[in-house]
Short mmCIF file of C-alpha atoms in Angstrom, two decimals:
data_model
loop_
_atom_site.label_atom_id
_atom_site.label_comp_id
_atom_site.label_asym_id
_atom_site.label_seq_id
_atom_site.Cartn_x
_atom_site.Cartn_y
_atom_site.Cartn_z
CA MET A 11 -171.13 41.57 -147.59
CA ASN A 12 -167.99 39.24 -147.90
CA VAL A 13 -164.95 39.81 -145.92
CA ILE A 14 -161.25 38.22 -144.90
CA LEU A 15 -160.81 37.81 -141.66
CA ALA A 16 -156.85 37.72 -141.03
CA SER A 17 -157.47 36.57 -137.60
CA ALA A 18 -157.15 31.96 -136.85
CA SER A 19 -159.82 32.53 -134.17
CA PRO A 20 -162.99 30.75 -134.15
CA ARG A 21 -164.48 33.42 -132.22
CA ARG A 22 -164.38 36.21 -134.39
CA LYS A 23 -165.34 34.49 -137.21
CA GLN A 24 -168.45 33.11 -135.39
CA ILE A 25 -169.34 37.03 -134.51
CA LEU A 26 -168.74 37.88 -138.19
CA GLU A 27 -170.93 35.22 -139.58
CA ASN A 28 -173.86 36.04 -136.85
CA ALA A 29 -173.70 39.65 -137.93
CA GLY A 30 -174.42 38.33 -141.49
CA PHE A 31 -170.78 38.63 -142.82
CA ASP A 32 -169.91 35.95 -145.36
CA VAL A 33 -166.18 35.25 -143.98
CA THR A 34 -163.17 33.86 -145.58
CA VAL A 35 -160.31 33.17 -143.03
CA ARG A 36 -156.70 34.18 -144.37
CA VAL A 37 -153.92 34.18 -141.83
CA SER A 38 -150.28 34.56 -141.92
CA ASP A 39 -147.69 34.19 -139.22
CA ALA A 40 -147.13 37.92 -138.85
CA ASP A 41 -144.32 38.83 -135.68
CA GLU A 42 -146.48 39.81 -132.89
CA THR A 43 -143.82 40.97 -130.52
CA LEU A 44 -144.70 44.09 -129.05
CA PRO A 45 -142.31 46.89 -128.35
CA ASP A 46 -142.15 47.67 -124.43
CA GLY A 47 -144.02 50.03 -122.38
CA ILE A 48 -146.55 50.52 -125.05
CA SER A 49 -150.00 51.14 -123.52
CA PRO A 50 -152.65 48.59 -123.84
CA GLU A 51 -154.86 50.50 -126.60
CA LYS A 52 -151.62 51.31 -128.61
CA ALA A 53 -150.46 47.45 -128.26
CA VAL A 54 -153.92 46.47 -129.96
CA GLU A 55 -153.59 48.61 -132.61
CA HIS A 56 -150.44 47.94 -133.77
CA LEU A 57 -151.10 43.77 -133.82
CA ALA A 58 -154.30 44.59 -135.62
CA LYS A 59 -152.28 46.60 -138.60
CA ILE A 60 -149.26 44.16 -138.57
CA LYS A 61 -151.60 41.12 -139.25
CA ALA A 62 -153.61 42.66 -141.33
CA ASN A 63 -151.00 43.63 -143.69
CA ALA A 64 -149.15 40.57 -143.34
CA ILE A 65 -151.61 38.46 -145.46
CA GLU A 66 -151.98 38.98 -149.20
CA ARG A 67 -154.93 40.68 -150.74
CA LYS A 68 -156.86 41.05 -153.88
CA THR A 69 -158.28 44.23 -155.43
CA ASP A 70 -162.05 45.19 -153.52
CA GLU A 71 -161.41 42.75 -150.81
CA THR A 72 -162.07 43.96 -147.74
CA VAL A 73 -159.43 42.47 -144.78
CA ILE A 74 -159.96 42.41 -141.07
CA ALA A 75 -157.81 42.31 -138.53
CA ALA A 76 -157.95 42.57 -135.10
CA ASP A 77 -156.10 41.82 -131.40
CA THR A 78 -157.35 41.48 -128.16
CA VAL A 79 -156.00 42.10 -124.50
CA VAL A 80 -157.04 42.09 -120.83
CA ALA A 81 -155.68 44.79 -118.68
CA LEU A 82 -155.77 45.37 -114.99
CA ASP A 83 -154.69 48.43 -113.39
CA GLY A 84 -153.09 49.32 -116.56
CA LYS A 85 -151.08 46.15 -116.62
CA ILE A 86 -151.39 43.88 -119.95
CA LEU A 87 -152.47 40.45 -119.18
CA GLY A 88 -152.03 37.86 -122.38
CA LYS A 89 -152.86 34.47 -122.56
CA PRO A 90 -151.97 32.24 -119.51
CA ARG A 91 -148.58 30.21 -119.90
CA ASP A 92 -150.06 27.12 -117.76
CA GLU A 93 -152.71 26.18 -115.33
CA LYS A 94 -150.29 27.90 -112.52
CA ASP A 95 -150.29 30.95 -114.59
CA ALA A 96 -154.17 31.02 -115.24
CA PHE A 97 -155.10 30.38 -111.40
CA GLY A 98 -152.60 33.47 -110.85
CA ILE A 99 -154.78 35.80 -113.28
CA LEU A 100 -158.12 34.76 -112.18
CA SER A 101 -157.23 35.26 -108.53
CA ALA A 102 -156.13 38.89 -109.89
CA LEU A 103 -159.21 39.82 -111.80
CA SER A 104 -161.58 38.51 -109.02
CA GLY A 105 -164.18 40.72 -107.33
CA LYS A 106 -162.60 43.32 -109.20
CA LYS A 107 -162.69 45.66 -112.77
CA HIS A 108 -160.88 45.42 -115.78
CA ARG A 109 -160.76 46.33 -119.01
CA VAL A 110 -160.57 44.69 -122.33
CA TYR A 111 -158.90 46.37 -125.51
CA THR A 112 -159.33 45.06 -128.61
CA GLY A 113 -157.72 46.86 -132.09
CA VAL A 114 -158.96 46.68 -135.13
CA CYS A 115 -157.48 47.07 -138.79
CA ILE A 116 -159.94 47.01 -141.74
CA ILE A 117 -158.01 47.53 -145.29
CA TYR A 118 -160.05 48.28 -148.28
CA ASN A 119 -157.93 48.72 -151.89
CA GLU A 120 -156.24 51.93 -150.84
CA LYS A 121 -157.84 52.56 -147.39
CA GLU A 122 -156.87 51.68 -144.14
CA ILE A 123 -158.28 52.22 -140.96
CA VAL A 124 -157.24 51.54 -137.20
CA PHE A 125 -159.03 51.79 -134.16
CA SER A 126 -159.59 50.19 -130.71
CA ASP A 127 -162.52 49.74 -128.40
CA CYS A 128 -162.75 49.19 -124.69
CA THR A 129 -165.19 47.48 -122.60
CA GLU A 130 -164.99 47.44 -118.69
CA VAL A 131 -165.52 44.04 -116.68
CA GLN A 132 -166.54 43.70 -113.39
CA PHE A 133 -166.25 40.31 -111.93
CA TYR A 134 -167.83 38.54 -108.89
CA LYS A 135 -165.71 37.11 -105.89
CA LEU A 136 -164.49 33.91 -107.07
CA ASP A 137 -163.31 31.16 -104.70
CA GLU A 138 -160.31 29.20 -104.88
CA ASN A 139 -162.71 25.81 -105.70
CA GLU A 140 -164.46 27.66 -108.48
CA ILE A 141 -161.15 28.40 -109.97
CA TYR A 142 -159.57 25.35 -109.77
CA ASP A 143 -162.90 23.93 -111.59
CA TYR A 144 -162.85 26.20 -114.59
CA ILE A 145 -159.29 25.54 -115.05
CA ALA A 146 -159.86 22.20 -115.10
CA THR A 147 -162.85 22.73 -117.91
CA GLY A 148 -159.30 24.02 -120.09
CA GLU A 149 -161.66 26.94 -121.15
CA PRO A 150 -158.81 29.40 -119.95
CA MET A 151 -156.22 28.45 -121.30
CA ASP A 152 -156.52 30.09 -125.05
CA LYS A 153 -157.72 33.00 -124.34
CA ALA A 154 -156.46 36.64 -123.20
CA GLY A 155 -157.41 37.15 -119.35
CA ALA A 156 -157.79 33.26 -118.90
CA TYR A 157 -161.35 33.32 -119.18
CA GLY A 158 -163.99 33.05 -121.98
CA ILE A 159 -167.19 35.34 -121.22
CA GLN A 160 -168.84 33.38 -123.96
CA GLY A 161 -168.09 30.02 -122.13
CA ARG A 162 -168.60 29.28 -118.43
CA GLY A 163 -166.46 32.17 -117.74
CA CYS A 164 -169.99 33.99 -118.17
CA MET A 165 -170.34 33.01 -114.33
CA PHE A 166 -167.78 35.11 -113.42
CA VAL A 167 -169.08 39.16 -114.95
CA LYS A 168 -171.47 41.00 -112.52
CA GLU A 169 -171.75 43.19 -115.17
CA ILE A 170 -169.97 45.18 -118.34
CA LYS A 171 -170.01 48.33 -119.65
CA GLY A 172 -169.31 48.77 -123.25
CA ASP A 173 -169.41 46.16 -126.43
CA PHE A 174 -169.91 42.88 -125.27
CA TYR A 175 -168.57 41.35 -128.38
CA ASN A 176 -165.48 43.46 -128.05
CA VAL A 177 -164.91 41.33 -124.92
CA MET A 178 -164.77 38.21 -127.26
CA GLY A 179 -162.83 39.39 -129.60
CA LEU A 180 -164.35 41.88 -132.22
CA PRO A 181 -166.17 44.90 -131.50
CA VAL A 182 -168.73 44.54 -134.27
CA GLY A 183 -171.01 47.42 -134.21
CA LYS A 184 -168.03 49.82 -134.48
CA ILE A 185 -166.75 47.80 -137.29
CA GLY A 186 -170.00 48.19 -139.23
CA GLN A 187 -169.90 51.79 -138.56
CA LYS A 188 -166.92 52.26 -139.94
CA ILE A 189 -167.33 50.01 -142.95
CA LYS A 190 -170.28 52.32 -143.71
CA LYS A 191 -168.13 55.58 -143.76
CA MET A 192 -165.38 53.57 -145.61
CA LEU A 193 -166.88 51.92 -148.59
CA MET B 6 -175.80 20.55 -111.97
CA ASN B 7 -179.35 20.22 -113.51
CA VAL B 8 -181.84 22.49 -113.75
CA ILE B 9 -185.85 22.70 -114.84
CA LEU B 10 -185.84 25.12 -117.23
CA ALA B 11 -189.83 26.47 -117.04
CA SER B 12 -189.26 28.17 -120.77
CA ALA B 13 -189.47 27.17 -124.30
CA SER B 14 -186.70 29.39 -125.15
CA PRO B 15 -183.82 28.49 -127.07
CA ARG B 16 -181.66 31.18 -126.20
CA ARG B 17 -182.11 30.73 -122.38
CA LYS B 18 -181.43 26.81 -122.73
CA GLN B 19 -178.45 27.80 -124.58
CA ILE B 20 -177.03 30.50 -122.20
CA LEU B 21 -177.64 27.89 -119.25
CA GLU B 22 -175.93 25.09 -121.31
CA ASN B 23 -173.04 27.17 -122.20
CA ALA B 24 -172.50 28.04 -118.44
CA GLY B 25 -172.48 24.43 -117.85
CA PHE B 26 -175.98 23.26 -116.64
CA ASP B 27 -177.63 20.51 -117.69
CA VAL B 28 -181.06 21.49 -118.62
CA THR B 29 -184.63 19.88 -119.02
CA VAL B 30 -187.38 22.29 -120.26
CA ARG B 31 -190.35 21.80 -119.17
CA VAL B 32 -192.90 24.38 -120.19
CA SER B 33 -196.59 25.21 -119.04
CA ASP B 34 -199.34 27.07 -120.52
CA ALA B 35 -199.56 29.43 -117.90
CA ASP B 36 -201.55 32.94 -117.98
CA GLU B 37 -198.89 35.81 -119.07
CA THR B 38 -202.00 38.80 -118.83
CA LEU B 39 -200.01 41.48 -117.11
CA PRO B 40 -202.18 43.62 -114.13
CA ASP B 41 -202.14 47.04 -115.60
CA GLY B 42 -199.76 49.95 -114.73
CA ILE B 43 -197.32 47.43 -113.35
CA SER B 44 -193.43 48.38 -113.56
CA PRO B 45 -191.38 46.48 -115.76
CA GLU B 46 -189.44 45.41 -112.48
CA LYS B 47 -192.64 43.87 -111.04
CA ALA B 48 -193.97 42.66 -114.15
CA VAL B 49 -190.92 40.42 -115.14
CA GLU B 50 -191.12 39.30 -111.60
CA HIS B 51 -194.59 38.66 -111.71
CA LEU B 52 -194.24 36.32 -114.78
CA ALA B 53 -191.10 34.79 -113.85
CA LYS B 54 -192.85 33.58 -110.76
CA ILE B 55 -196.35 32.27 -112.31
CA LYS B 56 -194.11 30.68 -114.87
CA ALA B 57 -191.96 28.69 -112.58
CA ASN B 58 -195.02 27.68 -110.30
CA ALA B 59 -197.73 26.06 -113.46
CA ILE B 60 -195.20 23.36 -113.97
CA GLU B 61 -195.06 19.96 -111.98
CA ARG B 62 -192.13 19.64 -110.08
CA LYS B 63 -190.18 16.80 -108.08
CA THR B 64 -188.39 17.20 -105.01
CA ASP B 65 -185.27 18.41 -105.09
CA GLU B 66 -185.57 19.64 -108.48
CA THR B 67 -184.17 23.15 -109.18
CA VAL B 68 -186.42 24.82 -111.35
CA ILE B 69 -185.78 28.54 -113.02
CA ALA B 70 -188.21 30.75 -115.17
CA ALA B 71 -187.96 33.98 -116.56
CA ASP B 72 -189.33 36.47 -118.39
CA THR B 73 -187.81 39.52 -120.44
CA VAL B 74 -188.93 42.93 -121.54
CA VAL B 75 -187.73 46.36 -122.84
CA ALA B 76 -188.55 49.55 -121.43
CA LEU B 77 -187.83 52.51 -123.43
CA ASP B 78 -188.73 55.94 -121.41
CA GLY B 79 -190.58 53.42 -118.77
CA LYS B 80 -193.07 52.12 -121.26
CA ILE B 81 -193.04 48.43 -121.62
CA LEU B 82 -192.21 47.26 -125.21
CA GLY B 83 -193.03 43.34 -125.67
CA LYS B 84 -192.62 41.63 -128.89
CA PRO B 85 -193.82 43.16 -132.09
CA ARG B 86 -197.09 42.34 -133.36
CA ASP B 87 -195.98 42.26 -137.09
CA GLU B 88 -193.20 43.88 -139.41
CA LYS B 89 -195.31 47.32 -139.37
CA ASP B 90 -195.05 47.22 -135.42
CA ALA B 91 -191.19 45.99 -135.29
CA PHE B 92 -190.51 48.90 -137.69
CA GLY B 93 -192.42 51.29 -135.30
CA ILE B 94 -190.17 49.79 -132.12
CA LEU B 95 -187.30 49.87 -133.90
CA SER B 96 -187.63 53.17 -135.17
CA ALA B 97 -188.17 54.53 -131.55
CA LEU B 98 -184.96 52.57 -130.16
CA SER B 99 -182.55 54.48 -132.92
CA GLY B 100 -180.19 56.31 -131.46
CA LYS B 101 -181.64 55.87 -127.96
CA LYS B 102 -180.91 54.23 -124.39
CA HIS B 103 -183.22 51.81 -123.45
CA ARG B 104 -183.76 49.15 -120.87
CA VAL B 105 -183.91 45.14 -120.64
CA TYR B 106 -185.64 43.98 -117.36
CA THR B 107 -185.59 40.22 -117.09
CA GLY B 108 -187.13 38.64 -113.91
CA VAL B 109 -185.96 34.89 -112.64
CA CYS B 110 -188.02 32.66 -110.13
CA ILE B 111 -185.88 30.26 -108.68
CA ILE B 112 -187.54 26.82 -107.15
CA TYR B 113 -185.95 24.54 -104.83
CA ASN B 114 -188.43 22.14 -102.80
CA GLU B 115 -189.59 24.50 -100.20
CA LYS B 116 -187.74 27.68 -100.83
CA GLU B 117 -188.50 30.48 -103.69
CA ILE B 118 -186.87 33.07 -105.10
CA VAL B 119 -187.70 35.91 -107.13
CA PHE B 120 -185.66 38.82 -108.41
CA SER B 121 -184.83 40.85 -111.60
CA ASP B 122 -182.26 42.15 -113.33
CA CYS B 123 -181.42 45.47 -115.65
CA THR B 124 -179.08 46.11 -118.85
CA GLU B 125 -178.89 49.78 -120.29
CA VAL B 126 -178.53 49.43 -124.18
CA GLN B 127 -176.99 52.12 -126.06
CA PHE B 128 -178.39 51.76 -129.75
CA TYR B 129 -176.65 53.50 -132.66
CA LYS B 130 -178.76 55.60 -135.11
CA LEU B 131 -180.46 53.09 -137.46
CA ASP B 132 -181.27 54.37 -140.93
CA GLU B 133 -184.74 53.13 -142.59
CA ASN B 134 -183.00 50.66 -145.12
CA GLU B 135 -181.02 49.71 -142.26
CA ILE B 136 -184.44 48.61 -140.08
CA TYR B 137 -186.14 47.22 -143.26
CA ASP B 138 -183.19 44.70 -144.11
CA TYR B 139 -183.21 43.56 -140.51
CA ILE B 140 -187.09 42.97 -140.26
CA ALA B 141 -186.54 40.96 -143.78
CA THR B 142 -184.28 38.56 -141.83
CA GLY B 143 -187.40 37.49 -139.89
CA GLU B 144 -185.13 38.10 -136.80
CA PRO B 145 -187.44 40.41 -134.75
CA MET B 146 -190.56 38.96 -134.81
CA ASP B 147 -190.01 36.73 -132.11
CA LYS B 148 -188.17 39.01 -129.69
CA ALA B 149 -189.10 41.60 -126.79
CA GLY B 150 -188.14 44.54 -128.53
CA ALA B 151 -187.81 43.62 -131.65
CA TYR B 152 -184.32 42.43 -131.92
CA GLY B 153 -181.88 39.87 -130.53
CA ILE B 154 -178.28 40.92 -129.65
CA GLN B 155 -176.74 37.90 -130.25
CA GLY B 156 -177.61 38.05 -133.98
CA ARG B 157 -177.73 40.53 -136.68
CA GLY B 158 -178.69 42.82 -134.14
CA CYS B 159 -175.48 43.52 -132.39
CA MET B 160 -174.79 45.50 -135.27
CA PHE B 161 -177.33 48.28 -133.44
CA VAL B 162 -175.41 47.92 -130.46
CA LYS B 163 -173.42 50.89 -129.26
CA GLU B 164 -172.72 49.79 -125.71
CA ILE B 165 -174.37 48.11 -122.80
CA LYS B 166 -174.10 48.34 -118.91
CA GLY B 167 -175.06 45.44 -117.38
CA ASP B 168 -175.03 41.56 -118.18
CA PHE B 169 -175.17 40.86 -121.82
CA TYR B 170 -177.20 37.56 -121.02
CA ASN B 171 -179.80 39.54 -119.29
CA VAL B 172 -180.35 41.05 -122.57
CA MET B 173 -180.11 37.80 -124.32
CA GLY B 174 -183.38 36.70 -121.51
CA LEU B 175 -181.38 35.18 -118.60
CA PRO B 176 -178.93 36.89 -116.00
CA VAL B 177 -176.83 33.63 -115.79
CA GLY B 178 -174.44 35.01 -113.53
CA LYS B 179 -176.87 36.58 -111.09
CA ILE B 180 -178.59 33.29 -111.34
CA GLY B 181 -175.01 31.41 -110.32
CA GLN B 182 -174.59 33.69 -107.23
CA LYS B 183 -178.44 33.45 -105.83
CA ILE B 184 -178.51 29.19 -106.65
CA LYS B 185 -174.87 29.31 -104.44
CA LYS B 186 -176.37 30.72 -101.37
CA MET B 187 -179.93 28.92 -101.94
CA LEU B 188 -178.79 25.45 -102.07
#
């Protein structure tokens, strides 16, 4: 089926295409400012809803938007500002369990659904040299939590509990279930 | 680092390359017959060891071999024999939790280590049409358990507990940890 992806993330496009969707990317410059003191779930749902509603859509188009954050001890970690920030984030995640939240908004004609999914990720203990080497690859810089589980960051992950694709940025199994009920 | 992969699986090669390894594939036609009544862990460890030892290796080469099976209620499910068998396997997995075991053997000069990793996979309930459509894509036929979590099979997976890459065929994080201690 055809879907309009309201996200510029090449990873989200790839996930949907792997799953068999035909994907058209259509992005807006929606205001992604978060209200203060919002929980990770509410934050990602709020931003997904804003992104999905910010693009123009035609009748019978299915629009999917998403937002992903990493939370450690309830505190939201976004994308790193610079390499020093990436080092701080990865040091904080080392040896610990964190949570990845992706909020999704799907719009089809008059119907709109918003939900989020959470995956727990347990990191191995990282040493400083591993973190420096990883930052030198450039991989952390555009990613929430400063790592990519689909890239070299896979070496840091001991185990996950939940949907892997939710960590990459889109809980594709849950999206399939929701779309089945919606259409 | 350079590794010799004693497996023809393009997925295993891709996992190692994504993780930053330089991979040379070198396969043998090892005898993959399993002893009767063997547990899934022992089965995959046994076959990984046979595969790793069946290829020729030079001094200072690091050889990695692996074998993956799916087990439902302790019973090993291999690759489907035909489309009817694939239908039976996917119907059995529908709505249930199964386990994926990958055994790994790493050889470096005189050192050899063998281990396995297990990931639990919870499937959504599948309806017959979904299973027929999936079989028509051809994806199930060369895969243990008749699905690929990295392809359209991702839509069937509600959640996993463990390493995602172990389900794809190679527990790459654990391999990294073992190699660090070995070399």
